[in-house]
Coordinates of C-alpha atoms in Angstrom, one line a residue:
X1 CA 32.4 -23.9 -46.2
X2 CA 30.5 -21.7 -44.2
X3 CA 31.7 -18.6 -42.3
X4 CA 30.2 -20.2 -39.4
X5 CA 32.1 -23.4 -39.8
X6 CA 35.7 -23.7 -38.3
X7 CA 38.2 -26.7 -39.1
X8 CA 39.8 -28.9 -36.2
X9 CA 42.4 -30.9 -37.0
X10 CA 40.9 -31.8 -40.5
X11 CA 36.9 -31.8 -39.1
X12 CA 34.9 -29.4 -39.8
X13 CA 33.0 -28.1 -36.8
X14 CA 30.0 -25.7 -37.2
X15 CA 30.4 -22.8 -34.5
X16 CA 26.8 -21.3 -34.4
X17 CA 23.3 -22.9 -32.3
X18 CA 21.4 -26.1 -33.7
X19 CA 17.8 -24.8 -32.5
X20 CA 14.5 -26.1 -34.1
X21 CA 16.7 -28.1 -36.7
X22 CA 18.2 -25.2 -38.1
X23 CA 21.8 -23.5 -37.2
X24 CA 21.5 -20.6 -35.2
X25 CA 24.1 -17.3 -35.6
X26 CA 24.5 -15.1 -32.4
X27 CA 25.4 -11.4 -32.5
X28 CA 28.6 -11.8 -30.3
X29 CA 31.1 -14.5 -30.4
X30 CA 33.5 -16.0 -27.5
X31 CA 36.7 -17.6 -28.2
X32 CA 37.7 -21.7 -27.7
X33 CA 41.1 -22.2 -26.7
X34 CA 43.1 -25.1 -26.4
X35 CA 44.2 -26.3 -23.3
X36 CA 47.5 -28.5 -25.4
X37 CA 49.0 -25.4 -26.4
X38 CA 47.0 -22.0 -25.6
X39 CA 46.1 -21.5 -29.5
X40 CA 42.5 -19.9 -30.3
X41 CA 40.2 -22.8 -32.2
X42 CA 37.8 -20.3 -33.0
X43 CA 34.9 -18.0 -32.3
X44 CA 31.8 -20.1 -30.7
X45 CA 28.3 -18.3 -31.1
X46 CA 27.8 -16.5 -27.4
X47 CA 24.1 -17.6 -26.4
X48 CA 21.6 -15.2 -24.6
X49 CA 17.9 -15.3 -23.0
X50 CA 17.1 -14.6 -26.6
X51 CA 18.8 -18.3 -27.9
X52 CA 17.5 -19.6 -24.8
X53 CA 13.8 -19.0 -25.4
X54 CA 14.3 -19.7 -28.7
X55 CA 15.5 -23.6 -27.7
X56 CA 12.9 -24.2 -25.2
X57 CA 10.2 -23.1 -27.6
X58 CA 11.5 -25.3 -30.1
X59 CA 11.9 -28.0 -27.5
X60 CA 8.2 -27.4 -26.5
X61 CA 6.6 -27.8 -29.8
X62 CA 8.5 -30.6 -31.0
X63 CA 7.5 -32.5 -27.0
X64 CA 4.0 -33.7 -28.1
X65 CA 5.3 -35.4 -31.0
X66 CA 8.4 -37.2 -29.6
X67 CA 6.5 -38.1 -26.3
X68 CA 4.1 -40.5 -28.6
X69 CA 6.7 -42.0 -30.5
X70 CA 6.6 -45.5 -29.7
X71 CA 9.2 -47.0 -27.4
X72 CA 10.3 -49.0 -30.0
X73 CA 11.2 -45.8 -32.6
X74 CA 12.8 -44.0 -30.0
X75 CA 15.0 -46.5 -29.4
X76 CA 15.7 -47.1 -33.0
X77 CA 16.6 -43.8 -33.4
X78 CA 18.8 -43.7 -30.3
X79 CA 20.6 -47.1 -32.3
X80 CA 21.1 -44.7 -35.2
X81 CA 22.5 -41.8 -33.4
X82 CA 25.4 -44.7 -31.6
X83 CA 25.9 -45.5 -35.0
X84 CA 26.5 -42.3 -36.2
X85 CA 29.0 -41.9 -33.1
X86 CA 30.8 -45.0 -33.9
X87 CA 31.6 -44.3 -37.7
X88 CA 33.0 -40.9 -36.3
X89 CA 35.0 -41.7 -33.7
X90 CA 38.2 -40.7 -34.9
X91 CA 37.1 -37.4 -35.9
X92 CA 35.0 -36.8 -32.2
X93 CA 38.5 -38.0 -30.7
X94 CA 40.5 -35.4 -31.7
X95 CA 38.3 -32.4 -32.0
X96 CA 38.0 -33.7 -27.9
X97 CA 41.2 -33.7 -27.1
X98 CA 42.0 -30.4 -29.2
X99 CA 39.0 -28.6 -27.1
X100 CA 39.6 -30.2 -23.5
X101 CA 43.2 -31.7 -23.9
X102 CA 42.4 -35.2 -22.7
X103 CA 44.3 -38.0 -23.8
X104 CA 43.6 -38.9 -27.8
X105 CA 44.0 -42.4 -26.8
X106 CA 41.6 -42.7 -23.9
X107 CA 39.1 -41.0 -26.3
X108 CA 39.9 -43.2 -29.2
X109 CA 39.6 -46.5 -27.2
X110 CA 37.3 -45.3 -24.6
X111 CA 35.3 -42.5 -24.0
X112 CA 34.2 -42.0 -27.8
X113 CA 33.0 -45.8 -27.7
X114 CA 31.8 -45.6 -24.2
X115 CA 29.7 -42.3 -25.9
X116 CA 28.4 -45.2 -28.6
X117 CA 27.0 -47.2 -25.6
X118 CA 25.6 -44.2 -23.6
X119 CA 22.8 -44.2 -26.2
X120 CA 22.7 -48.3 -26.8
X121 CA 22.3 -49.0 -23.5
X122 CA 19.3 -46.5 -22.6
X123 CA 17.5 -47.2 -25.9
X124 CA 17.7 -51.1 -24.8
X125 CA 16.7 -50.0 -21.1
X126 CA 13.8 -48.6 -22.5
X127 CA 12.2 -51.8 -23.8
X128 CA 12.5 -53.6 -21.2
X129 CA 11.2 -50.4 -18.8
X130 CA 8.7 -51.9 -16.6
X131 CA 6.9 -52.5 -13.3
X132 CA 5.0 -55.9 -12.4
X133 CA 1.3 -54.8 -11.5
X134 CA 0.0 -55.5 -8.4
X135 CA -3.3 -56.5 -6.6
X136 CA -5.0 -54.4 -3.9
X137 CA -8.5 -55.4 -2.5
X138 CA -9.0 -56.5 -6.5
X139 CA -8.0 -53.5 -7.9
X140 CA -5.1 -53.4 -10.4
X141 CA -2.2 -51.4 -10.2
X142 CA -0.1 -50.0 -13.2
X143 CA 3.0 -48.0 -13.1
X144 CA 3.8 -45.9 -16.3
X145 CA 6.8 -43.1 -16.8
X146 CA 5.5 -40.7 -18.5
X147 CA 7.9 -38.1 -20.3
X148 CA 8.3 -35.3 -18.4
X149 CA 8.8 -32.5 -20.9
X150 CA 11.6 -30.5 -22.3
X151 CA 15.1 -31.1 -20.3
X152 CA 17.7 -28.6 -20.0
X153 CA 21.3 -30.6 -19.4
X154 CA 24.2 -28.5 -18.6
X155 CA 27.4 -30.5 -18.6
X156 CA 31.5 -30.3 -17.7
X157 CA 34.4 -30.1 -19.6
X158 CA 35.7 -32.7 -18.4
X159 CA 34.9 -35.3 -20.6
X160 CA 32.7 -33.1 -22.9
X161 CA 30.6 -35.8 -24.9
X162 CA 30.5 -38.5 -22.4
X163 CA 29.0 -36.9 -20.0
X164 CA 26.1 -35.1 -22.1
X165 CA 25.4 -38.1 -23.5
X166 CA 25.1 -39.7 -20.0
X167 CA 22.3 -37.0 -20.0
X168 CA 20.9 -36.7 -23.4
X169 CA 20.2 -40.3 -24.3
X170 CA 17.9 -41.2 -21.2
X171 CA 16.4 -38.1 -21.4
X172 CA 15.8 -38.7 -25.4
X173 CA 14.8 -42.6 -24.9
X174 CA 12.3 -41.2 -21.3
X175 CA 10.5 -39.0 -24.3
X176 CA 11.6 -35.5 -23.2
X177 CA 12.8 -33.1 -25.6
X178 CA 16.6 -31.8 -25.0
X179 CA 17.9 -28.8 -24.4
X180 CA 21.7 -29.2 -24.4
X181 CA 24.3 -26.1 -22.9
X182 CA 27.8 -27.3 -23.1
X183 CA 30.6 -26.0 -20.9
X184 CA 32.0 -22.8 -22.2
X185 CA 35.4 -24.3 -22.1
X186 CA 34.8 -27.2 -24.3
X187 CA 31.7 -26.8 -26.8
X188 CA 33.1 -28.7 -30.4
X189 CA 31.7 -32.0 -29.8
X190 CA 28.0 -31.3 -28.9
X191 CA 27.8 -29.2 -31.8
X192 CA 29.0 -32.6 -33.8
X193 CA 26.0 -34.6 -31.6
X194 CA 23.8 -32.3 -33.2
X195 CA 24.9 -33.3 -36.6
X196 CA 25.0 -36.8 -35.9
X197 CA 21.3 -37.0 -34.2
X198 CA 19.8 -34.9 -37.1
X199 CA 21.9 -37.6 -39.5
X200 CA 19.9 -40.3 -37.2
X201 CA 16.8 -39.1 -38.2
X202 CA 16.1 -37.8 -35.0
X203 CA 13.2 -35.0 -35.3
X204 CA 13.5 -31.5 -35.5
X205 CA 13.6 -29.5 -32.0
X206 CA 14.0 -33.0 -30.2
X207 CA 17.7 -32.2 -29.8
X208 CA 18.6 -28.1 -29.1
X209 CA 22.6 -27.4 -28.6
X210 CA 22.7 -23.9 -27.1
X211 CA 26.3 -22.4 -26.6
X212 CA 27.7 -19.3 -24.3
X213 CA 28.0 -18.7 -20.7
X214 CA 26.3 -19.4 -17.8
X215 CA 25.1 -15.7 -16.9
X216 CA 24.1 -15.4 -19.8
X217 CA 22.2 -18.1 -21.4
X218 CA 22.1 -21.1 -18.3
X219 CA 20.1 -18.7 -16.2
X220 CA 17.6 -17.6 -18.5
X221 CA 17.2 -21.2 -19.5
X222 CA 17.3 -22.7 -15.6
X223 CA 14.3 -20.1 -15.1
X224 CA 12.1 -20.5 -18.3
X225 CA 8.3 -21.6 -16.7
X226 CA 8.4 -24.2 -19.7
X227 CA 11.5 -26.7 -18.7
X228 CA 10.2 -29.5 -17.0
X229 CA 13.8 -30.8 -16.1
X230 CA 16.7 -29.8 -15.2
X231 CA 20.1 -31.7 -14.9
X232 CA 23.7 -30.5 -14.1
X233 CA 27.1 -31.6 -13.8
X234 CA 29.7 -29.3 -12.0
X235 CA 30.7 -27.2 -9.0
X236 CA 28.3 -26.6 -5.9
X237 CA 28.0 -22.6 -5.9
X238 CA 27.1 -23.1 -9.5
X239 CA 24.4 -25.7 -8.5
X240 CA 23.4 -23.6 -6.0
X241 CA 23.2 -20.9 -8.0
X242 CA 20.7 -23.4 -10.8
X243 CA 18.6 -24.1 -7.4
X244 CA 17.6 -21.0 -6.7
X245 CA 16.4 -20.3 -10.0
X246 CA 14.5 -23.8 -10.6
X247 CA 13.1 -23.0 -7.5
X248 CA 10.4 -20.6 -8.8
X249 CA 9.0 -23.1 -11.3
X250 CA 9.7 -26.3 -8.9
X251 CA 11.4 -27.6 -11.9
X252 CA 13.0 -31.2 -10.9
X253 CA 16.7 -30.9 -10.4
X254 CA 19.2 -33.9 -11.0
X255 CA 23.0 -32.5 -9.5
X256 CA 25.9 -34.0 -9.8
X257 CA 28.7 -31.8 -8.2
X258 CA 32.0 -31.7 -6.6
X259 CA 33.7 -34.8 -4.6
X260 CA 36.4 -35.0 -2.1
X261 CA 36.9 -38.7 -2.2
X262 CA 39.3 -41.1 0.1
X263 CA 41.2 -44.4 -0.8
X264 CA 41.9 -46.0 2.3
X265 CA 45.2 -48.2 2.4
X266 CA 45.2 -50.7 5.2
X267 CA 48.2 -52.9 6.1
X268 CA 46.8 -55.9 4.6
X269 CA 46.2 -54.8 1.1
X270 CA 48.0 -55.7 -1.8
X271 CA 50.5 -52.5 -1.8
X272 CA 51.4 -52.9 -5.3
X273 CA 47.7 -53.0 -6.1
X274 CA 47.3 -49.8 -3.6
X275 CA 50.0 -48.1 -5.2
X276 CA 48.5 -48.6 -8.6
X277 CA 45.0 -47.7 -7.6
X278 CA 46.8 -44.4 -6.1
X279 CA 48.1 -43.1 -9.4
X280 CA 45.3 -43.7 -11.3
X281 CA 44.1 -41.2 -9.6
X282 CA 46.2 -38.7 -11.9
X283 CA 44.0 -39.9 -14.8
X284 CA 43.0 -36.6 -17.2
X285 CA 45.5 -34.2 -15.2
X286 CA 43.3 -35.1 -11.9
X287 CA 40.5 -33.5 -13.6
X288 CA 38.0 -36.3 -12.5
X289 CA 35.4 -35.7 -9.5
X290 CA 35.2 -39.0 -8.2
X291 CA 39.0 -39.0 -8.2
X292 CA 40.3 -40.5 -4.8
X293 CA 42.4 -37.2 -4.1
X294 CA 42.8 -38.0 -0.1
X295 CA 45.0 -40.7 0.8
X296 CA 44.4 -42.2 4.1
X297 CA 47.3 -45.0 4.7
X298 CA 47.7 -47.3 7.5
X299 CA 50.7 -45.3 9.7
X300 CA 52.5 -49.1 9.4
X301 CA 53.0 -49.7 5.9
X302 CA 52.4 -45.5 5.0
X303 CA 56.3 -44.8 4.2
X304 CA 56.9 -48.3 2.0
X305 CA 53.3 -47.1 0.5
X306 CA 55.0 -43.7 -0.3
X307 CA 58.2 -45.0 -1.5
X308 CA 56.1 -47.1 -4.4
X309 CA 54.3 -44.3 -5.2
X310 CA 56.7 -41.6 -6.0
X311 CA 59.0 -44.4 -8.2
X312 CA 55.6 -45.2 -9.9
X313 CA 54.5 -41.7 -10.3
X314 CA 58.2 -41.0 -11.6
X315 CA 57.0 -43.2 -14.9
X316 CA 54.5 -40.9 -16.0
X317 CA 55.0 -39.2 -18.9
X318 CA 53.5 -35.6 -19.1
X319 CA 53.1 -33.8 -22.4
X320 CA 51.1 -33.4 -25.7
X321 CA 47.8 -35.5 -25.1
X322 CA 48.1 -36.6 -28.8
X323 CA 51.1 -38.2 -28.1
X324 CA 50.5 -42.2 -27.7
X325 CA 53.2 -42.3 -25.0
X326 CA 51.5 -39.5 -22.9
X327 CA 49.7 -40.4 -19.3
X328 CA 49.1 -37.0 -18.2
X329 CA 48.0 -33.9 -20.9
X330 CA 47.1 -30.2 -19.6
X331 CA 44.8 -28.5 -17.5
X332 CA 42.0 -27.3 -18.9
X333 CA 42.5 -23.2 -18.5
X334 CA 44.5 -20.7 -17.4
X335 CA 42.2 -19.8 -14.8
X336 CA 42.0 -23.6 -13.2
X337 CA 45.6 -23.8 -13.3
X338 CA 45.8 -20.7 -11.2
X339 CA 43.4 -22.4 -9.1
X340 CA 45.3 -25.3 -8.6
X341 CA 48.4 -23.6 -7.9
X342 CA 47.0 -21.8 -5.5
X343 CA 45.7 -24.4 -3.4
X344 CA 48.9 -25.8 -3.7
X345 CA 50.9 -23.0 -2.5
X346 CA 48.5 -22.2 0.4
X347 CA 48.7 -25.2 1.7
X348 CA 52.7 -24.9 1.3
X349 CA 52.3 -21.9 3.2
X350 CA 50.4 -23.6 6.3
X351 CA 53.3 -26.5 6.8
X352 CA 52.4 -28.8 4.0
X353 CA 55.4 -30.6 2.4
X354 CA 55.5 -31.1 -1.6
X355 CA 56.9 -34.9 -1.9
X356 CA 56.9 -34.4 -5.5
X357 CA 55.5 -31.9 -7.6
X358 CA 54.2 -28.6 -6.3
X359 CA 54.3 -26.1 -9.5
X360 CA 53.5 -25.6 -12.6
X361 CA 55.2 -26.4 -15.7
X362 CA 55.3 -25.1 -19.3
X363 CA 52.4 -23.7 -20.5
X364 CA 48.7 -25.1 -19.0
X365 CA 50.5 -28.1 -17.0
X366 CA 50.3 -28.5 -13.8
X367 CA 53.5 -31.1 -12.2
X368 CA 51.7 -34.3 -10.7
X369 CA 51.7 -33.4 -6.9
X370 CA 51.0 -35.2 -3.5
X371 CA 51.5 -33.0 -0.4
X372 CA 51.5 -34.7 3.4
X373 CA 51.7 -32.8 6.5
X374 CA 48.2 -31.4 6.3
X375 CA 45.5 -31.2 8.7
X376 CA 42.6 -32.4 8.9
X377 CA 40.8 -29.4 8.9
X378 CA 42.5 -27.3 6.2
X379 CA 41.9 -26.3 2.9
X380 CA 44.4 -28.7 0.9
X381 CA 42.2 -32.4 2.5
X382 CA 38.3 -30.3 2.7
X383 CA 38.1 -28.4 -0.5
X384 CA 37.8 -29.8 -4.2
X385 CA 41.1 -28.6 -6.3
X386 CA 40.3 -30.5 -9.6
X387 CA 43.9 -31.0 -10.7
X388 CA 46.8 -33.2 -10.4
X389 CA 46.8 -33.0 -6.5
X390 CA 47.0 -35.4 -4.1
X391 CA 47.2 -35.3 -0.2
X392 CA 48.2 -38.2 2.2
X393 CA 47.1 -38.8 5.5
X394 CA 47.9 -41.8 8.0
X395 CA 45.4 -43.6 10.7
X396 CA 46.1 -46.0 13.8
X397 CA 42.9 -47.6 13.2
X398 CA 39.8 -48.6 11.5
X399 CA 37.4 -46.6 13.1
X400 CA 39.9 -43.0 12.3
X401 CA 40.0 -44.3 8.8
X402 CA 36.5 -44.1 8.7
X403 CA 36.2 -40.7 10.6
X404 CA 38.9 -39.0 8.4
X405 CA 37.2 -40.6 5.1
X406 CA 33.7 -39.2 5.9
X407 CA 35.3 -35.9 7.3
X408 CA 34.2 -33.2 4.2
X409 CA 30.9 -32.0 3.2
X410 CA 30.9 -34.2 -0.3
X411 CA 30.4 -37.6 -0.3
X412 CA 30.3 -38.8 -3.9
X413 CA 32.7 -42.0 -4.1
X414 CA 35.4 -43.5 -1.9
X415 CA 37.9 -46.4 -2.8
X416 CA 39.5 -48.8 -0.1
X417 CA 42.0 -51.3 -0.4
X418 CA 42.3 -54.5 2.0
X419 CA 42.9 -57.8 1.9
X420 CA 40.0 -58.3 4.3
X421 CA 36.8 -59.0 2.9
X422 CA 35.1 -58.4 6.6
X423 CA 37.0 -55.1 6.8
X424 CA 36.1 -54.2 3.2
X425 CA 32.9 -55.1 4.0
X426 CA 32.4 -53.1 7.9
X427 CA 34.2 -50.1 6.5
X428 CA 32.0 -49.8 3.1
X429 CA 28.6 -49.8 5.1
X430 CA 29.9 -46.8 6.7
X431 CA 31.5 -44.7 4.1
X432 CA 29.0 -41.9 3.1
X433 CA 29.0 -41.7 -0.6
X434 CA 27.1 -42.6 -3.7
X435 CA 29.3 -45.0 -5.1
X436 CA 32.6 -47.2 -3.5
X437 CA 34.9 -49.4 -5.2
X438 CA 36.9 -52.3 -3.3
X439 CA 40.5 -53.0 -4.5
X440 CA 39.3 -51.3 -8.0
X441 CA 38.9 -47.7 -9.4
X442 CA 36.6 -46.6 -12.0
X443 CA 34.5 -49.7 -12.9
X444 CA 31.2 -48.2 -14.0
X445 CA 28.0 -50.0 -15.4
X446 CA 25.3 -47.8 -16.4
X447 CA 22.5 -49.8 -14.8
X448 CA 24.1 -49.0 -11.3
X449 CA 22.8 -45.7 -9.6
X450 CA 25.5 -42.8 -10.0
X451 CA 25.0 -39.7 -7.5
X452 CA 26.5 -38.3 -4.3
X453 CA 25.4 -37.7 -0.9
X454 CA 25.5 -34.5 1.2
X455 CA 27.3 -31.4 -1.3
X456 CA 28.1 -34.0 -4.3
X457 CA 24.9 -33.9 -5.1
X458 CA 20.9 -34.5 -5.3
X459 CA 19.4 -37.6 -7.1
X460 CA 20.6 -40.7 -8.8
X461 CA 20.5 -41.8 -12.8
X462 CA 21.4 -45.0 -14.6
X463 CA 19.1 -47.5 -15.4
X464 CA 15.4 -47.6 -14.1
X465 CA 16.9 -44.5 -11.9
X466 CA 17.1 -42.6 -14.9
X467 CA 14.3 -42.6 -16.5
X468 CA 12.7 -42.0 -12.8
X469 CA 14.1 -38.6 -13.2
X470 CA 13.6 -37.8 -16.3
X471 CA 9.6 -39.0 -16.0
X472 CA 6.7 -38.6 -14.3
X473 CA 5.9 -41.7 -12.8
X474 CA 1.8 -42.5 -13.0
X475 CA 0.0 -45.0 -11.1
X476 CA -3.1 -45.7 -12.5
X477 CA -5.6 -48.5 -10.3
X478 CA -8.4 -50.0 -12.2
X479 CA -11.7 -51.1 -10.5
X480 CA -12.9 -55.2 -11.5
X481 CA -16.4 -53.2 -11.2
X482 CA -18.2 -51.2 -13.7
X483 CA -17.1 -52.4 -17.2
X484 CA -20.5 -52.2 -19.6
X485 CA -20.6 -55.6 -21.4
X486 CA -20.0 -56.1 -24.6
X487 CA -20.1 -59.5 -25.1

């Protein structure tokens, strides 16, 4: 076993770059920690403008290549690389939850499979990627996407694998080459995608993992003259930050940031189903951004709503992540938790009342919260805390409802319950965000566009939207006129 190679949990992870289809050694190191129980995994190879040029070369030479590759190869490959994913899913489970302290079980039933489909679902999208022509004054019209070039993606910690392969298999199936820089926090599993791809057969510099921190390596690779796309998951000053330095290049930007995002309770719902939707909304220690985190309850059925909730909310069972019984695992770092507590006591601070939870607990867990009494206009209901925190608000009528929902600068999803389908259907059309549910949470197909509006983002992906992005769409119109015959 290499120096280079560290084991977790019984799987051997390699700590050091994939770049050009070789493993990469950096100088310096920087250390993984788990969030379960505080312990050091290892020493992760800490990337710089060095590693970065060195990926986007790589990622450059092997374009031309990759970009003819049929449609139909690409997409086997992309078959192979879900395969690859499925016989592995045990082992991508709990290097996950080791890294980012998820729940094992979600990742064993869902995200690793859901990781499997990521890459089966854009390498089917692919074959079927088309546009009707169309006539004008006799001249034909054919839309083509073209592949765009090499791709930087720069993804979360949140759900580590899922969410780069969200971005890596339609920018792999559009024809781009891939530059991949996991989150800091949580890089173990893209460094196993880059064993499973090169296992696919996938070529050489096609797929680049590139590890370290965001001053360090994401600028010089947001800047380089050669990326051709950039797409990012994470907070707004860091997207911001990307922006500014795509700006000089006019590279295309894809961002998916932060959400502040309602469920709105009206009288006529099915409170039991409301109350469930509500504590969902713990799901991964409230580390989720399209988490509902504001609740906006009708003031006549708002203290029978929060009865339900805190004996529901009772039943959870926080602890160990690989535990089978455990609904809610650990925050992700020390310094989010002291985020998170510090919202919470702020808010305390302004007149805010703690109807359960409020503090930390042992080690990197935070104690399920929902706060009331806040206004409007503070902190606690307009800013993004990213942990198990939860606010409730009451209305008087439809029309506040609506106001207080689209109230905050994001807008990336927003959940109602009713009974009405005329209310569900007036209030929807006015919600600003990218994606709404109706007496459900979390029900995502990936041929649906995924975004946010105002701060939660720029651009949509999934399906035809994706490969939008990640190509350059050509329009070419042919003439009836001027053929030479040949018979």
């Amino acid at each position: 076993m290499s120096e280079h190679t560290i084991t977790v949990a019984g799987v051997a992870v390699d700590t050091r770059h994939w770049i050009g289809g070789e493993r990469v050694a950096s100088a310096q190191t920087f250390p993984d920690v788990s969030p379960i129980d505080g312990s050091t995994i290892g020493g992760i190879s800490r990337g710089t403008a060095m590693e970065a040029a060195a990926a986007v070369a790589a990622a450059k030479a092997a374009f031309p290549a990759w970009a003819a590759t049929s449609r139909a190869e690409r997409a086997r490959i992309l078959h192979a690389i879900a395969d690859g994913v499925e016989k592995r899913i045990e082992e991508l489970a709990i290097v996950e939850t080791t890294d980012n302290g998820a729940l094992l079980r979600s990742h064993r039933r869902g995200v690793m499979p859901r990781v499997a489909h990521n890459f089966r679902f854009f390498a089917d999208w692919l074959l079927k990627l088309e546009h009707e022509d169309f006539e004008t004054r006799g001249h034909t019209n054919h839309v083509s996407w073209d592949p765009a070039g090499p791709s930087v993606l720069i993804t979360p910690w949140n759900a580590p694998l899922m969410l780069a392969t969200w971005k890596v298999a339609p920018a792999l199936a559009a024809g781009n080459t891939v530059i991949l820089k996991p989150a800091e926090w949580t890089p173990l599993t893209a460094s196993l995608l880059a064993d499973i791809a090169t296992e696919a057969g996938l070529p050489a510099g096609v797929l680049n993992v590139v590890q370290g921190y965001g001053s360090e390596i994401g600028d010089a690779l947001t800047s380089h003259p050669d990326v051709r796309r950039i797409s990012f998951t994470g907070s707004v000053p860091t997207a911001k930050r990307i922006a500014e330095s795509a700006a000089a290049n006019l590279t295309p930007l894809s961002l998916e940031l932060g959400g502040k995002s309602p469920l709105l309770v009206f009288a006529d719902a099915d409170l039991d189903l409301a109350v469930d939707l509500a504590v969902e909304q713990y799901d991964n220690a409230g580390q989720v951004c399209l988490a509902a985190t504001r609740f906006l309850v009708e003031e006549s059925v708002a203290e029978e709503f929060t009865r339900r909730f805190v004996e529901k909310a009772g039943q959870l069972t926080q602890g160990d992540p690989r535990g089978e019984a455990t609904d809610i695992g650990p925050n992700i770092h020390p310094l989010q938790l002291e985020k998170i507590d510090g919202f919470v006591q702020r808010a305390v601070a302004a007149g805010a009342r703690a109807v359960i939870g409020g503090h930390r607990k042992d080690g990197q867990y935070y104690a399920p919260t929902l706060l009331t009494a806040v206004a409007q206009d503070s902190e606690i209901v307009q800013e993004e805390v990213f942990g198990p925190v939860l606010t409730l608000q009451t209305f008087a009528t439809e029309d506040e409802a609506v106001r207080l929902a689209n109230d905050t600068r994001f807008g990336l999803a927003a959940t109602l319950a009713t009974g009405d389908p005329e209310r569900a259907e007036r209030v929807t059309a006015q919600l600003v965000a990218g994606t709404v549910w109706t007496n459900c949470f979390f029900v995502r197909d990936l041929q649906a566009p995924f975004g946010g509006s105002r701060h939660s983002g720029v651009g949509r992906e999934g399906g035809t939207w994706s490969f939008d992005f990640y190509c350059d769409l050509k329009n070419t119109v042919t003439s009836p006129n001027g053929w030479n015959n040949h018979g």
